[in-house]
């Protein structure tokens, strides 16, 4: 196993001078050196062959003892010095002060095929930022992170990747629902991979301490390393940087809304400066289309991070980032303009994205009514988002809408309670299909062309919460077959995979209120 090491974050930014792994406030430093805790009996559960390839690792490499040692945190790769990053954040709308990598340890940055990758272990033991927690992660949440990172990538949504999933061999105590019921679970370690793991909170922590010198260093470093399109000599480069972050964040959110992904904990420490989906915790996928849904039980009261709110939370988070870097610019106007722009762009891009989900070739503003009424009728009875949009592609322009209910034939598999689709609900659907058919007849696309286009953006397979749960329950018994099966399935989420048709199904009734399926907490 040979890497071309090329550390920049730890080379160019100030290190915490204190070498102790003791929990503390860390000032005027971007990170603290800290070593992972060796594990007693690591066992490889799964490797993403694609991520391995990105990093230049062969099959022999990923099967080696060295791989297991390095990516379980038991051995430090030669000539590297692992570290944890210092960052702060707003949690659920409130400034929380210093947070930092409490259970993440950056191993190294490498170059491969001219691309930069940072490799980071999650769950490899405590760091100076662990506060009162143990620095560990359990198999359950690690499977969810590993599978979902890769699934999101293949759905075309920007995300951190996951190289490996390794059981540590240790037992970890968790009170899953915070109700005093502590259980011992298998510990696990995931190796996350991204160009960088810098978050909004890395800027906020310096700003909150009036440490403008290091704030500037971090901004300069980030622009130079990750925003090569920005000329680092221009006076308004910080505004260009902020605009670029806003644009990347926008693309990520549009992606989430398109595939029905709910992040669950959009705190500012969980927003990547590169616009990557990061920190897979109590996330979930919409089953019934419901803008008010969140899988995170910790957020059950306010539902701050519910599906329909994700765009405005992204805006709120960008506002916090603007506040953090404002001292380097001292002119509010360009920040306000960028935030206003974000809202305008979001409206337009969301409109176009939704229009493309129903197969409109040339959407116009006039389609607002059709799209708004769709969002209303989708909530008239519980309707599975993924199945609905996928099957809508089967609709034929010449369907006879007057034929009783025939227009529903293509989408009826998406209804959770088909008996409810009568009278008023049926009438609303009929109204909608009349409008839809009329609109389709204005377009040039044939049914087949429209279907082909729709099937490229409406996934057939997503990582439904119950699917992850089945993989977890088997893996907890030592059977990793479902982890492997889902990993493979979700590599091609837009393809028909006839042998895997069983995963193109509504959530089974047993999963409706089950912990892990519809209820998840931050404790993992
Ligand atoms: P999260 O909401 O999971 O992104 O975590 C918020 C903060 O808590 C971050 O600083 C994490 O590093 C830290 N944290 C979460 N879980 C643990 C843990 N088991 N041990 C140490 N720190 C943790
Ligand atoms: Mg986090």
PDB file of N, CA and C and ligand atoms in Angstrom, residues 87 91 99-103 129-131 133-136 174 265 267 269-270 279 522, ligand 1:
ATOM      1  N   UNK A  87     -13.295  23.204  15.197  1.00  0.00           N
ATOM      2  CA  UNK A  87     -14.364  24.019  14.617  1.00  0.00           C
ATOM      3  C   UNK A  87     -15.445  24.260  15.653  1.00  0.00           C
ATOM      4  N   UNK A  91     -25.789  24.849  16.722  1.00  0.00           N
ATOM      5  CA  UNK A  91     -26.569  23.609  16.771  1.00  0.00           C
ATOM      6  C   UNK A  91     -28.032  23.971  17.024  1.00  0.00           C
ATOM      7  N   UNK A  99     -16.686  22.912  18.991  1.00  0.00           N
ATOM      8  CA  UNK A  99     -17.117  21.504  18.869  1.00  0.00           C
ATOM      9  C   UNK A  99     -15.891  20.703  18.428  1.00  0.00           C
ATOM     10  N   UNK A 100     -15.591  20.743  17.147  1.00  0.00           N
ATOM     11  CA  UNK A 100     -14.372  20.083  16.662  1.00  0.00           C
ATOM     12  C   UNK A 100     -14.568  18.607  16.374  1.00  0.00           C
ATOM     13  N   UNK A 101     -13.535  18.008  15.796  1.00  0.00           N
ATOM     14  CA  UNK A 101     -13.568  16.578  15.471  1.00  0.00           C
ATOM     15  C   UNK A 101     -13.486  15.773  16.761  1.00  0.00           C
ATOM     16  N   UNK A 102     -14.654  15.475  17.339  1.00  0.00           N
ATOM     17  CA  UNK A 102     -14.672  14.728  18.600  1.00  0.00           C
ATOM     18  C   UNK A 102     -14.500  13.233  18.383  1.00  0.00           C
ATOM     19  N   UNK A 103     -14.819  12.798  17.175  1.00  0.00           N
ATOM     20  CA  UNK A 103     -14.610  11.375  16.885  1.00  0.00           C
ATOM     21  C   UNK A 103     -14.168  11.183  15.440  1.00  0.00           C
ATOM     22  N   UNK A 129     -11.253  17.231  21.213  1.00  0.00           N
ATOM     23  CA  UNK A 129     -12.575  17.825  20.963  1.00  0.00           C
ATOM     24  C   UNK A 129     -13.726  16.899  21.352  1.00  0.00           C
ATOM     25  N   UNK A 130     -13.412  15.824  22.068  1.00  0.00           N
ATOM     26  CA  UNK A 130     -14.458  14.830  22.354  1.00  0.00           C
ATOM     27  C   UNK A 130     -15.431  15.269  23.442  1.00  0.00           C
ATOM     28  N   UNK A 131     -15.118  16.354  24.129  1.00  0.00           N
ATOM     29  CA  UNK A 131     -15.978  16.846  25.225  1.00  0.00           C
ATOM     30  C   UNK A 131     -16.325  15.694  26.171  1.00  0.00           C
ATOM     31  N   UNK A 133     -17.894  12.887  25.410  1.00  0.00           N
ATOM     32  CA  UNK A 133     -18.233  11.639  24.710  1.00  0.00           C
ATOM     33  C   UNK A 133     -16.991  10.775  24.471  1.00  0.00           C
ATOM     34  N   UNK A 134     -17.198   9.598  23.864  1.00  0.00           N
ATOM     35  CA  UNK A 134     -16.131   8.593  23.846  1.00  0.00           C
ATOM     36  C   UNK A 134     -15.285   8.554  22.575  1.00  0.00           C
ATOM     37  N   UNK A 135     -15.666   9.322  21.565  1.00  0.00           N
ATOM     38  CA  UNK A 135     -14.875   9.319  20.332  1.00  0.00           C
ATOM     39  C   UNK A 135     -15.128   8.106  19.444  1.00  0.00           C
ATOM     40  N   UNK A 136     -16.132   7.311  19.796  1.00  0.00           N
ATOM     41  CA  UNK A 136     -16.361   6.052  19.070  1.00  0.00           C
ATOM     42  C   UNK A 136     -17.644   6.105  18.245  1.00  0.00           C
ATOM     43  N   UNK A 174     -24.229   2.609  24.270  1.00  0.00           N
ATOM     44  CA  UNK A 174     -25.074   3.640  23.677  1.00  0.00           C
ATOM     45  C   UNK A 174     -26.477   3.605  24.270  1.00  0.00           C
ATOM     46  N   UNK A 265     -29.587  16.798  10.563  1.00  0.00           N
ATOM     47  CA  UNK A 265     -28.853  17.653  11.524  1.00  0.00           C
ATOM     48  C   UNK A 265     -28.035  18.701  10.769  1.00  0.00           C
ATOM     49  N   UNK A 267     -26.743  21.414  11.290  1.00  0.00           N
ATOM     50  CA  UNK A 267     -26.033  22.406  12.084  1.00  0.00           C
ATOM     51  C   UNK A 267     -24.868  22.952  11.259  1.00  0.00           C
ATOM     52  N   UNK A 269     -21.858  23.155  11.828  1.00  0.00           N
ATOM     53  CA  UNK A 269     -20.655  22.307  11.869  1.00  0.00           C
ATOM     54  C   UNK A 269     -20.823  21.094  10.967  1.00  0.00           C
ATOM     55  N   UNK A 270     -22.020  20.888  10.440  1.00  0.00           N
ATOM     56  CA  UNK A 270     -22.246  19.751   9.546  1.00  0.00           C
ATOM     57  C   UNK A 270     -22.439  20.197   8.104  1.00  0.00           C
ATOM     58  N   UNK A 279     -21.450  14.141   7.273  1.00  0.00           N
ATOM     59  CA  UNK A 279     -21.960  13.741   8.583  1.00  0.00           C
ATOM     60  C   UNK A 279     -23.324  13.062   8.486  1.00  0.00           C
ATOM     61  N   UNK A 522     -29.543  11.464  17.485  1.00  0.00           N
ATOM     62  CA  UNK A 522     -28.168  11.864  17.183  1.00  0.00           C
ATOM     63  C   UNK A 522     -27.173  10.890  17.802  1.00  0.00           C
TER      64      UNK A 522
HETATM   65  P1  LIG B   1     -22.770  15.635  15.158  1.00  0.00           P
HETATM   66  O1  LIG B   1     -24.055  16.352  15.453  1.00  0.00           O
HETATM   67  O2  LIG B   1     -22.871  14.146  15.172  1.00  0.00           O
HETATM   68  O3  LIG B   1     -22.163  16.117  13.894  1.00  0.00           O
HETATM   69  O4  LIG B   1     -21.746  15.961  16.337  1.00  0.00           O
HETATM   70  C1  LIG B   1     -21.626  17.214  16.951  1.00  0.00           C
HETATM   71  C2  LIG B   1     -20.338  17.278  17.741  1.00  0.00           C
HETATM   72  O5  LIG B   1     -20.276  16.228  18.698  1.00  0.00           O
HETATM   73  C3  LIG B   1     -19.072  17.157  16.916  1.00  0.00           C
HETATM   74  O6  LIG B   1     -18.094  17.961  17.495  1.00  0.00           O
HETATM   75  C4  LIG B   1     -18.738  15.697  17.046  1.00  0.00           C
HETATM   76  O7  LIG B   1     -17.363  15.458  16.838  1.00  0.00           O
HETATM   77  C5  LIG B   1     -19.127  15.426  18.491  1.00  0.00           C
HETATM   78  N1  LIG B   1     -19.452  14.020  18.735  1.00  0.00           N
HETATM   79  C6  LIG B   1     -20.537  13.326  18.314  1.00  0.00           C
HETATM   80  N2  LIG B   1     -20.492  12.060  18.737  1.00  0.00           N
HETATM   81  C7  LIG B   1     -19.341  11.920  19.445  1.00  0.00           C
HETATM   82  C8  LIG B   1     -18.708  10.848  20.146  1.00  0.00           C
HETATM   83  N3  LIG B   1     -19.257   9.635  20.219  1.00  0.00           N
HETATM   84  N4  LIG B   1     -17.528  11.103  20.734  1.00  0.00           N
HETATM   85  C9  LIG B   1     -16.958  12.319  20.683  1.00  0.00           C
HETATM   86  N5  LIG B   1     -17.497  13.350  20.064  1.00  0.00           N
HETATM   87  C10 LIG B   1     -18.675  13.179  19.448  1.00  0.00           C
END
